[in-house]
Amino acid sequence: MTFPRGRVFVFGDAADRFSLHAPAPSPINPIPRPIPMSEPERSEQEQRRREERRELEARGIDPYPYAWDTNAHAADILDAFDDETHDPEDGERMDVAIAGRITSIRVMGGSAFFDIQDASGTIQAYIRKNDVGKEFYEEVFRDLLDIGDIVGIEGYVFRTRMGEVTVRVEEIKLLSKALRPLPVVKEAEGETYNEVTDKEFRYRQRYVDLTVNPEVRTVVRQRAQLIRTMRDFLDERGYLEVETPVLQPIYGGAAARPFTTHHNALDMELYLRIADELYLKRLLVGGLEGVYEIAKDFRNEGLSRFHNPEFTMMELYVAYKDYRWMMELVEALIERIATDLHGTPEIEHEGDTISFARPWERVTFLGAIEDQTGYDLHGASRDELMDVAKGLDLDVEDDLGAGKLYDKIFSETVEPTLVQPTFVMDYPIELSPLAKKHREKEGLVERFEVIVAGREICNAFSELNDPEDQRARFEEQARLRAEGDEEATPIDEDYLRAMEYGMPPAAGLGVGIDRLTMIMTGQASIRDVILFPLLRPER
RNA sequence: GACCCCGUAGCUCAGUUGGCAGAGCAACGGACUUUUAAUCCGUGGGUCGCAGGUUCGAUCCCUGCCGGGGUCACCA
């Protein structure tokens, strides 16, 4: 605990800008300014609220006190009297202490109704001049408290003439004075008025969005529950949650361009991880058998409603299993997540009913392409793939390799058609430098993706554990890289060294948490499931 | 990266074929002691995203820029 050395009295806005104790900036050691020189002019309402704050202080009321004890949340109180005939004043009086933000005030002379929003929801409060005193009611409550302020109230529960469960205020304490006006959103008969809809406003000022658009909180909670269910599911099976490096000297595990950064003391370039895969599989070498990680990956790519440069991935690796076993696990995992969130494995998504009930349909990569296009691409050469792509009128650049061509053909012709969860199995080897060769089919690997609503949400394979094959695959990647494929991964010698000690056969899985959350919560944009999506800086 | 759309009060939005910038809510003053988008009377509030250009005059027309959204490209 530290105390300010001296109190700086503030008479006007100018005094807010600099502490009297701040050392003068020097060219050698510039002092970062907490508030820019050209502070924007304050609106009438902002000035007004600052005046109210000073008036509160002049009256000896701390506008930012330290704590307030509560014994309930709004939803608890409403739940306790959800029966419309049950009068809270029948029987024992229910005393409550709650805290939250004032979202509406309706003054009617000597009494007033106001709404308090807390984490659980909103409840109405009722305050009377006679209960709290004329001076406090008129000069503090009515004149100095505003919509947006955070308060604590104590009182008892009753039901109004209109039947609304309400807290009769016996004590009210300001807990935080809001110096900016909160947008006021009103609702009646299913209509919402003055709803804050501006996407930029909502993403940049998510704190306001969360207050004025309660459905955002629902998505936040559902995302948390989705991750909790996933973690429970994995823990129940005995898999160990681990953490691997974000800062990596060599990146790998996916086809993507990385972010670079620099470590000063070691004077070395580092990459932010694009996947967890190579480190998690090192742990299989170490004998951990079943490991998973839920973490952020970073890919230096464009933004869209499906792409945020940092995103959350769950990766799981289980020793002695293969991709067929992993399919069963994925079905069980996703079905449980859907059921936990919605009470049923069926969800509504963009007009479709999607059922995650097991078992899901299984198709093969090349089989699905043949069904959609009529082309059998088994054993096709790069040039043949190019001809097919052009025959399908796809927009392809002339220098694309076989892997990219397969990917292009598949994602253009097959992916959009897969609405119900579908396993797509057995990918061309060119697309999958870390997956084990198919035990029967030449030129393919044992890999599957799960496509739902036309989007990939999982990627998994029987993990390649033959160090010599792995080296050959890396060398192929290096060749692609030399040819200009910036997403081809570099050779990771330490990873090969680990594998040379012997990695057990294993099944691996990656699940994109953001995209899974989009589907499970019905959100059309990844920015609606990420609290603070990357935006260009404000100016 | 390309193309299309958008940016007006704290919020939601009108608007000006180029001529003093509007409404509802919010705010402020007043009335009202169980309201329900509370109501009633009154008042104030704007760099019309930014910078140029055209024009007697630009929020409006033109150009560039900034920010956002969408589609495409790339990607998971």
XYZ file of C-alpha atoms (C1' of nucleotides) in Angstrom:
615
model
C 0.000 0.000 0.000
C 1.399 3.355 -0.947
C 0.080 6.779 -0.150
C 0.253 9.836 -2.322
C 2.825 12.243 -1.014
C 0.687 15.272 -1.401
C -2.771 16.043 -2.521
C -3.027 17.949 -5.772
C -6.106 20.103 -5.800
C -7.734 20.273 -9.140
C -9.531 23.386 -10.237
C -9.903 22.781 -13.919
C -9.205 20.346 -16.681
C -5.668 21.573 -17.204
C -4.644 20.287 -13.806
C -5.736 16.773 -14.778
C -3.123 16.548 -17.448
C 0.120 16.665 -15.538
C 1.101 15.695 -12.071
C 2.980 18.458 -10.331
C 5.518 15.814 -9.338
C 6.254 14.557 -12.805
C 9.880 15.049 -13.821
C 10.425 17.187 -16.875
C 10.828 15.166 -20.054
C 14.298 15.144 -21.502
C 15.423 14.242 -24.992
C 17.479 11.372 -23.607
C 14.811 9.938 -21.370
C 11.414 10.973 -22.622
C 8.582 10.523 -20.159
C 5.593 8.859 -21.743
C 2.551 11.030 -21.284
C -0.434 9.200 -19.841
C -2.804 11.677 -21.425
C -2.085 13.219 -24.812
C -1.437 16.953 -25.029
C -4.315 17.529 -27.385
C -6.969 16.087 -25.137
C -10.255 16.070 -26.997
C -12.715 18.658 -25.828
C -15.208 17.239 -23.424
C -18.859 17.135 -24.208
C -21.336 18.986 -22.123
C -22.339 15.736 -20.443
C -18.747 14.832 -19.605
C -18.094 18.241 -18.113
C -21.280 17.994 -16.138
C -20.298 14.649 -14.666
C -16.901 15.974 -13.648
C -18.632 18.816 -11.860
C -20.835 16.298 -10.090
C -17.780 14.368 -9.012
C -16.275 17.497 -7.466
C -19.579 18.282 -5.767
C -19.670 14.782 -4.308
C -16.144 15.202 -2.972
C -17.057 18.600 -1.543
C -19.839 16.847 0.350
C -17.391 14.316 1.714
C -18.658 11.502 -0.521
C -15.857 9.423 -2.043
C -16.782 8.873 -5.695
C -14.452 5.859 -5.811
C -14.658 4.012 -2.480
C -13.060 0.644 -1.791
C -15.602 -2.106 -1.304
C -19.225 -3.025 -0.865
C -20.533 -6.283 0.537
C -23.288 -7.978 -1.435
C -25.399 -10.986 -0.543
C -27.181 -11.532 -3.837
C -27.231 -10.978 -7.550
C -30.164 -9.579 -9.463
C -31.027 -12.937 -10.989
C -31.071 -14.653 -7.566
C -33.708 -12.224 -6.330
C -35.821 -12.478 -9.463
C -35.568 -16.277 -9.383
C -36.714 -16.356 -5.757
C -40.003 -14.702 -6.751
C -40.492 -15.862 -10.287
C -43.953 -17.124 -9.398
C -46.167 -14.148 -10.252
C -48.532 -14.721 -7.364
C -45.840 -15.010 -4.761
C -45.543 -11.713 -2.942
C -42.111 -11.095 -1.438
C -43.780 -9.321 1.454
C -45.711 -12.438 2.433
C -43.853 -14.145 5.213
C -40.325 -13.217 6.072
C -38.870 -10.010 4.751
C -36.030 -10.583 2.288
C -33.126 -8.223 2.874
C -30.676 -7.897 0.048
C -27.475 -6.045 -0.707
C -26.496 -5.834 -4.355
C -24.193 -3.785 -6.507
C -24.187 -2.810 -10.142
C -24.501 -0.157 -12.796
C -27.491 2.167 -13.039
C -28.934 1.683 -16.523
C -32.135 3.698 -16.212
C -33.677 6.234 -13.816
C -37.326 7.260 -13.653
C -37.863 10.036 -11.138
C -41.417 10.844 -10.025
C -41.150 13.631 -7.534
C -40.551 12.202 -4.095
C -39.730 8.717 -5.275
C -37.896 7.124 -8.126
C -37.372 3.828 -9.874
C -34.003 2.882 -11.272
C -32.480 -0.233 -12.767
C -29.340 -1.924 -11.485
C -27.393 -4.161 -13.834
C -24.983 -6.687 -12.383
C -23.230 -9.721 -13.828
C -26.413 -11.783 -13.576
C -28.874 -9.339 -15.107
C -30.944 -6.311 -14.208
C -33.311 -5.641 -11.338
C -35.432 -2.625 -10.554
C -34.897 -0.586 -7.405
C -37.254 1.865 -5.771
C -36.142 4.776 -3.625
C -38.312 7.166 -1.601
C -37.479 10.548 -0.205
C -39.074 9.568 3.102
C -36.826 6.518 3.404
C -33.456 8.126 2.745
C -34.039 11.737 3.806
C -35.003 14.825 1.856
C -31.505 16.266 1.569
C -29.859 13.031 0.407
C -32.687 12.231 -1.972
C -32.803 15.624 -3.637
C -29.208 16.784 -3.496
C -27.287 13.531 -3.850
C -29.433 10.830 -5.403
C -31.340 13.060 -7.792
C -28.686 15.642 -8.589
C -25.381 13.796 -8.442
C -26.074 10.220 -9.533
C -26.485 9.343 -13.187
C -27.158 6.519 -15.556
C -23.840 4.690 -15.847
C -22.761 5.151 -12.247
C -22.020 2.022 -10.255
C -23.784 1.859 -6.900
C -24.418 -0.510 -4.042
C -27.889 -0.740 -2.540
C -29.372 -2.360 0.520
C -33.046 -2.900 1.113
C -35.853 -5.404 0.960
C -37.684 -7.045 -1.876
C -41.262 -6.222 -2.807
C -43.522 -6.387 -5.804
C -44.870 -3.220 -7.413
C -48.475 -2.638 -8.425
C -47.420 -3.560 -11.934
C -46.097 -6.842 -10.559
C -42.380 -6.219 -10.959
C -40.047 -7.612 -8.320
C -38.165 -4.622 -6.968
C -35.686 -3.724 -4.241
C -36.913 -1.031 -1.886
C -33.800 1.012 -1.157
C -32.886 1.708 2.444
C -29.302 2.556 1.738
C -27.498 3.475 -1.445
C -23.794 4.105 -1.864
C -21.943 5.376 -4.894
C -19.225 2.882 -5.810
C -17.895 4.437 -8.987
C -18.798 7.683 -10.691
C -19.052 7.415 -14.469
C -17.506 10.430 -16.159
C -18.726 9.471 -19.603
C -22.404 9.068 -20.499
C -23.472 5.499 -21.113
C -25.624 4.927 -24.207
C -29.153 4.318 -22.984
C -30.863 1.389 -24.629
C -34.561 0.927 -23.993
C -36.774 -2.005 -24.578
C -40.515 -2.525 -24.703
C -42.687 -5.299 -26.089
C -39.784 -6.959 -27.821
C -38.676 -3.734 -29.495
C -35.251 -2.312 -28.702
C -34.696 1.404 -29.010
C -31.399 3.184 -29.528
C -29.600 -0.141 -29.603
C -25.862 0.347 -30.039
C -25.185 -1.343 -33.356
C -22.060 0.304 -34.697
C -19.588 -2.562 -35.077
C -16.542 -0.418 -34.676
C -17.881 1.138 -31.491
C -18.748 -2.293 -30.139
C -15.361 -3.882 -30.874
C -13.256 -0.927 -29.788
C -15.255 -0.239 -26.647
C -16.211 -3.774 -25.745
C -16.716 -2.653 -22.153
C -19.644 -0.534 -23.334
C -20.874 -3.262 -25.677
C -20.986 -5.742 -22.788
C -23.062 -3.326 -20.749
C -25.569 -2.267 -23.375
C -25.838 -5.475 -25.403
C -26.477 -8.246 -22.875
C -26.415 -10.954 -25.555
C -22.665 -10.377 -25.837
C -22.327 -11.644 -22.281
C -24.178 -14.773 -23.281
C -21.631 -15.486 -25.999
C -18.777 -14.850 -23.570
C -20.272 -17.317 -21.106
C -21.003 -19.901 -23.767
C -17.439 -19.688 -24.988
C -16.173 -20.212 -21.457
C -18.514 -23.150 -20.984
C -17.435 -24.678 -24.289
C -13.809 -24.569 -23.196
C -14.677 -25.879 -19.743
C -16.578 -28.814 -21.228
C -13.677 -29.566 -23.519
C -11.204 -29.445 -20.668
C -13.417 -31.647 -18.473
C -13.789 -34.159 -21.279
C -10.036 -34.384 -21.792
C -9.189 -34.428 -18.094
C -11.703 -37.229 -17.480
C -9.757 -39.340 -19.957
C -6.532 -38.689 -18.145
C -4.859 -36.407 -20.642
C -2.438 -33.902 -19.216
C -2.842 -30.195 -19.872
C 0.532 -28.618 -20.614
C 1.959 -25.334 -21.788
C 4.485 -25.003 -24.581
C 6.404 -21.966 -25.812
C 4.784 -19.076 -27.603
C 8.216 -17.656 -28.454
C 9.962 -20.088 -30.724
C 13.300 -19.963 -32.553
C 11.813 -22.149 -35.319
C 8.102 -22.197 -36.023
C 6.189 -25.102 -37.452
C 3.184 -27.368 -37.241
C 1.071 -25.563 -39.832
C 1.268 -23.858 -43.189
C 1.269 -20.180 -42.319
C 3.409 -17.097 -42.132
C 4.541 -16.215 -38.633
C 4.914 -13.042 -36.630
C 8.498 -12.235 -35.789
C 9.865 -10.628 -32.679
C 13.193 -10.069 -31.039
C 14.733 -11.005 -27.725
C 17.115 -8.302 -26.583
C 19.362 -10.112 -24.097
C 19.966 -13.063 -26.401
C 19.876 -10.781 -29.432
C 17.893 -13.331 -31.359
C 14.948 -13.343 -33.715
C 11.980 -15.290 -32.419
C 8.657 -16.318 -33.921
C 5.259 -16.374 -32.289
C 3.986 -19.904 -32.615
C 1.697 -20.800 -35.484
C 0.791 -24.159 -33.865
C 1.580 -26.193 -30.749
C 2.085 -29.442 -32.577
C 5.849 -29.927 -32.684
C 6.353 -29.229 -29.002
C 3.445 -31.409 -27.913
C 4.786 -34.343 -29.904
C 8.193 -33.876 -28.263
C 6.307 -34.608 -25.044
C 5.108 -37.922 -26.473
C 8.755 -38.773 -27.030
C 9.249 -37.918 -23.362
C 6.647 -40.496 -22.405
C 3.702 -38.338 -21.381
C 1.356 -40.400 -23.617
C -1.619 -38.040 -23.601
C -1.130 -34.272 -23.666
C -3.214 -31.297 -24.708
C -2.955 -27.546 -24.778
C -5.592 -24.838 -25.182
C -3.765 -21.749 -26.301
C -3.363 -18.864 -28.667
C -1.649 -19.319 -31.999
C -0.552 -16.421 -34.193
C -0.597 -16.287 -37.956
C 0.487 -13.306 -39.948
C -2.403 -13.175 -42.366
C -5.278 -11.010 -43.410
C -8.366 -10.373 -41.324
C -11.830 -11.517 -42.199
C -14.916 -12.709 -40.449
C -13.210 -16.102 -40.178
C -9.685 -14.931 -39.411
C -8.153 -13.092 -36.501
C -4.348 -12.981 -36.369
C -4.377 -14.443 -32.880
C -6.813 -17.256 -32.334
C -7.360 -20.085 -29.900
C -6.611 -23.686 -30.686
C -6.913 -26.891 -28.736
C -4.392 -29.516 -29.705
C -4.407 -33.063 -28.343
C -1.922 -35.907 -28.872
C -2.551 -39.430 -27.652
C 0.088 -42.163 -27.861
C -0.652 -45.592 -29.320
C -3.810 -44.400 -31.105
C -4.545 -43.651 -34.744
C -6.816 -41.299 -36.650
C -9.734 -43.722 -36.689
C -9.729 -43.807 -32.935
C -9.504 -40.025 -32.917
C -12.650 -39.745 -35.000
C -14.623 -41.471 -32.269
C -13.173 -39.146 -29.686
C -13.967 -36.036 -31.711
C -17.559 -37.115 -32.265
C -17.999 -37.682 -28.560
C -16.324 -34.399 -27.662
C -18.274 -32.169 -30.019
C -21.569 -33.909 -29.359
C -21.058 -33.298 -25.665
C -20.156 -29.659 -26.162
C -23.283 -29.057 -28.237
C -25.437 -30.872 -25.708
C -23.937 -29.035 -22.749
C -24.586 -25.691 -24.416
C -28.033 -26.326 -25.835
C -29.450 -29.328 -24.017
C -29.548 -31.171 -27.320
C -26.983 -32.093 -29.966
C -28.980 -30.112 -32.523
C -28.349 -26.447 -33.118
C -29.721 -23.796 -35.444
C -27.091 -22.144 -37.577
C -27.720 -19.619 -40.343
C -31.041 -21.186 -41.159
C -29.845 -24.790 -41.020
C -30.447 -27.339 -38.305
C -27.136 -28.996 -37.596
C -27.062 -32.225 -35.630
C -23.906 -33.246 -33.856
C -25.451 -36.542 -32.757
C -23.122 -39.450 -33.431
C -22.215 -41.033 -35.783
C -21.241 -38.431 -38.379
C -20.935 -39.054 -42.054
C -17.508 -40.094 -43.339
C -16.229 -39.374 -46.823
C -12.776 -39.432 -48.341
C -11.023 -36.382 -49.663
C -10.659 -37.649 -53.224
C -14.007 -39.454 -53.154
C -15.800 -36.252 -52.187
C -14.074 -34.337 -54.964
C -15.044 -37.019 -57.460
C -18.658 -36.927 -56.267
C -18.806 -33.168 -56.692
C -16.802 -32.758 -59.895
C -16.619 -36.115 -61.624
C -12.821 -35.997 -61.586
C -10.907 -38.930 -60.103
C -7.716 -37.350 -58.825
C -6.047 -40.509 -57.468
C -2.407 -40.345 -58.468
C -2.902 -37.129 -60.440
C 0.238 -35.209 -61.362
C 0.658 -31.524 -60.653
C -0.042 -30.659 -64.266
C -3.170 -32.810 -64.315
C -4.376 -31.077 -61.155
C -3.772 -27.730 -62.800
C -5.816 -28.791 -65.811
C -8.649 -29.924 -63.560
C -8.568 -26.692 -61.583
C -8.735 -24.687 -64.774
C -11.425 -26.982 -66.122
C -13.442 -26.163 -63.002
C -12.931 -22.465 -63.695
C -11.025 -21.939 -60.446
C -8.885 -18.867 -60.020
C -5.420 -20.473 -59.727
C -1.983 -19.027 -60.150
C 0.335 -20.882 -62.522
C 3.038 -21.598 -59.933
C 0.841 -23.475 -57.446
C 2.165 -26.841 -56.272
C 0.182 -30.055 -56.114
C -0.713 -29.594 -52.447
C -2.162 -26.114 -52.936
C -4.071 -27.283 -55.997
C -5.678 -30.140 -54.091
C -6.581 -27.740 -51.324
C -8.053 -25.248 -53.766
C -10.132 -27.812 -55.608
C -11.459 -29.268 -52.378
C -12.280 -26.024 -50.642
C -14.025 -24.615 -53.705
C -16.070 -27.620 -54.708
C -16.647 -29.785 -51.645
C -16.385 -27.715 -48.485
C -19.384 -25.437 -49.089
C -21.610 -28.474 -49.620
C -20.887 -30.009 -46.228
C -23.345 -28.567 -43.728
C -23.830 -31.458 -41.313
C -20.665 -32.497 -39.457
C -18.674 -34.650 -41.818
C -15.353 -36.428 -41.545
C -13.247 -35.898 -44.624
C -10.556 -38.582 -44.604
C -7.308 -39.466 -46.300
C -5.606 -36.386 -47.659
C -2.922 -36.175 -50.332
C 0.535 -36.415 -48.842
C 1.554 -33.081 -50.359
C -0.893 -31.302 -48.053
C 0.258 -32.933 -44.852
C 3.977 -32.931 -44.040
C 3.423 -34.093 -40.445
C 0.927 -36.899 -41.033
C 1.689 -40.590 -41.338
C 1.436 -42.303 -44.709
C -1.795 -44.178 -45.269
C -1.407 -47.838 -44.350
C -3.157 -48.930 -47.569
C -3.532 -46.077 -50.006
C -0.550 -44.873 -51.995
C 0.052 -41.127 -52.062
C -2.294 -40.375 -49.156
C -1.909 -39.801 -45.446
C -4.092 -40.842 -42.530
C -5.677 -37.511 -41.870
C -9.177 -36.199 -41.355
C -10.847 -32.868 -41.044
C -14.297 -32.194 -39.685
C -16.326 -29.841 -41.839
C -19.466 -28.225 -40.417
C -21.507 -25.503 -42.096
C -18.933 -25.436 -44.891
C -16.060 -24.763 -42.539
C -13.222 -26.766 -41.139
C -13.356 -27.009 -37.360
C -10.960 -29.908 -36.680
C -7.863 -31.319 -38.250
C -6.310 -34.601 -37.141
C -4.009 -37.356 -38.223
C -2.136 -40.458 -37.395
C 1.046 -38.683 -36.463
C 4.153 -39.239 -38.513
C 6.740 -40.809 -36.210
C 9.279 -42.167 -38.687
C 12.208 -39.758 -38.359
C 13.593 -40.501 -41.800
C 10.239 -39.989 -43.481
C 9.819 -36.818 -41.431
C 13.185 -35.539 -42.629
C 12.195 -36.213 -46.226
C 8.930 -34.307 -45.726
C 10.771 -31.370 -44.212
C 13.155 -31.372 -47.146
C 10.204 -31.241 -49.515
C 8.905 -28.265 -47.523
C 12.317 -26.638 -47.795
C 12.194 -27.140 -51.542
C 8.759 -25.486 -51.748
C 10.089 -22.700 -49.598
C 13.029 -22.175 -51.911
C 10.512 -21.930 -54.727
C 8.791 -19.094 -52.934
C 6.072 -20.753 -50.847
C 6.214 -18.561 -47.772
C 3.929 -20.882 -45.856
C 6.129 -23.953 -46.213
C 7.644 -24.809 -42.864
C 11.384 -24.743 -42.126
C 13.334 -27.834 -41.047
C 13.265 -28.292 -37.279
C 16.415 -30.264 -36.424
C 15.599 -30.557 -32.738
C 12.202 -31.996 -33.570
C 13.895 -34.590 -35.788
C 16.409 -35.344 -33.025
C 13.513 -35.967 -30.628
C 11.839 -38.278 -33.091
C 15.056 -40.207 -33.589
C 14.887 -41.201 -29.923
C 11.589 -42.876 -30.738
C 8.130 -41.353 -30.736
C 5.247 -43.717 -30.066
C 2.590 -44.080 -32.721
C -0.012 -41.463 -31.912
C -3.152 -39.677 -32.956
C -3.199 -35.882 -32.977
C -6.037 -33.384 -33.126
C -6.425 -29.627 -33.536
C -9.705 -27.805 -32.906
C -10.226 -24.148 -33.752
C -11.978 -22.847 -30.660
C -13.088 -19.554 -32.192
C -14.744 -21.150 -35.188
C -16.304 -23.866 -33.095
C -17.674 -21.147 -30.825
C -19.071 -19.276 -33.833
C -21.016 -22.337 -34.887
C -22.121 -23.240 -31.379
C -23.287 -19.687 -30.568
C -24.636 -18.711 -33.977
C -22.256 -15.820 -34.525
C -21.455 -14.849 -38.106
C -18.133 -13.146 -37.401
C -15.096 -14.317 -35.481
C -15.020 -10.808 -34.009
C -18.231 -11.626 -32.210
C -16.636 -14.514 -30.317
C -13.332 -12.769 -29.553
C -13.693 -10.065 -26.925
C -10.992 -7.797 -28.289
C -10.442 -8.551 -31.971
C -7.517 -6.899 -33.692
C -8.453 -3.557 -35.253
C -6.444 -0.810 -36.797
C -5.386 1.711 -34.187
C -7.747 4.548 -33.451
C -6.561 7.986 -34.474
C -4.057 -6.478 -51.678
C -8.761 -5.364 -55.210
C -13.825 -3.805 -55.489
C -18.569 -2.068 -53.238
C -21.113 0.402 -49.087
C -20.926 3.448 -44.698
C -19.001 7.737 -41.264
C -24.265 13.969 -39.132
C -25.362 15.648 -31.151
C -23.463 11.009 -25.689
C -26.807 6.806 -28.484
C -30.245 5.592 -32.744
C -31.147 8.031 -37.147
C -33.482 11.939 -40.587
C -31.865 15.863 -43.857
C -30.106 19.676 -47.366
C -31.866 19.095 -56.371
C -25.379 23.428 -52.843
C -28.226 28.710 -49.078
C -28.413 29.897 -40.682
C -27.986 21.617 -39.317
C -33.130 18.303 -37.446
C -36.009 14.328 -34.466
C -36.412 10.611 -30.533
C -33.741 8.964 -26.413
C -29.815 10.858 -23.094
C -28.463 15.810 -20.534
C -30.172 20.449 -17.978
C -34.487 23.508 -15.317
C -39.598 22.706 -13.490
C -44.175 19.377 -12.034
C -45.100 14.483 -10.302
C -44.121 9.432 -3.701
C -45.501 2.035 -7.112
C -43.122 3.883 -12.772
C -42.517 0.328 -17.231
C -39.325 3.168 -23.823
C -42.990 6.635 -17.120
C -45.620 11.176 -18.346
C -46.183 16.658 -18.899
C -43.919 21.909 -19.621
C -39.363 24.380 -20.840
C -33.772 24.756 -22.190
C -28.999 23.764 -23.978
C -25.946 20.592 -26.986
C -22.610 19.788 -33.689
C -14.952 20.243 -36.459
C -21.806 16.919 -40.430
C -14.603 11.367 -40.097
C -9.916 14.399 -41.865
C -7.427 17.377 -45.717
C -7.592 19.683 -50.266
C -10.489 21.282 -54.758
C -14.825 23.466 -57.437
C -18.256 27.477 -56.019
C -20.438 33.984 -54.166
C -21.462 29.960 -50.699
C -19.869 22.796 -49.425
C -22.428 18.650 -44.399
C -24.225 17.957 -49.679
C -20.418 17.913 -55.756
C -15.003 16.204 -56.969
C -10.055 14.170 -55.356
C -7.016 12.106 -51.673
C -6.549 10.177 -46.849
C -8.323 7.835 -42.052
C -11.658 4.337 -39.748
C -15.453 0.491 -40.135
C -18.538 -3.175 -42.702
C -19.248 -6.521 -46.878
C -17.509 -9.421 -51.217
C -13.180 -11.481 -53.450
C -7.952 -13.061 -52.913
C -4.885 -15.585 -48.926
C -5.633 -18.660 -44.733
C -7.591 -22.306 -39.936
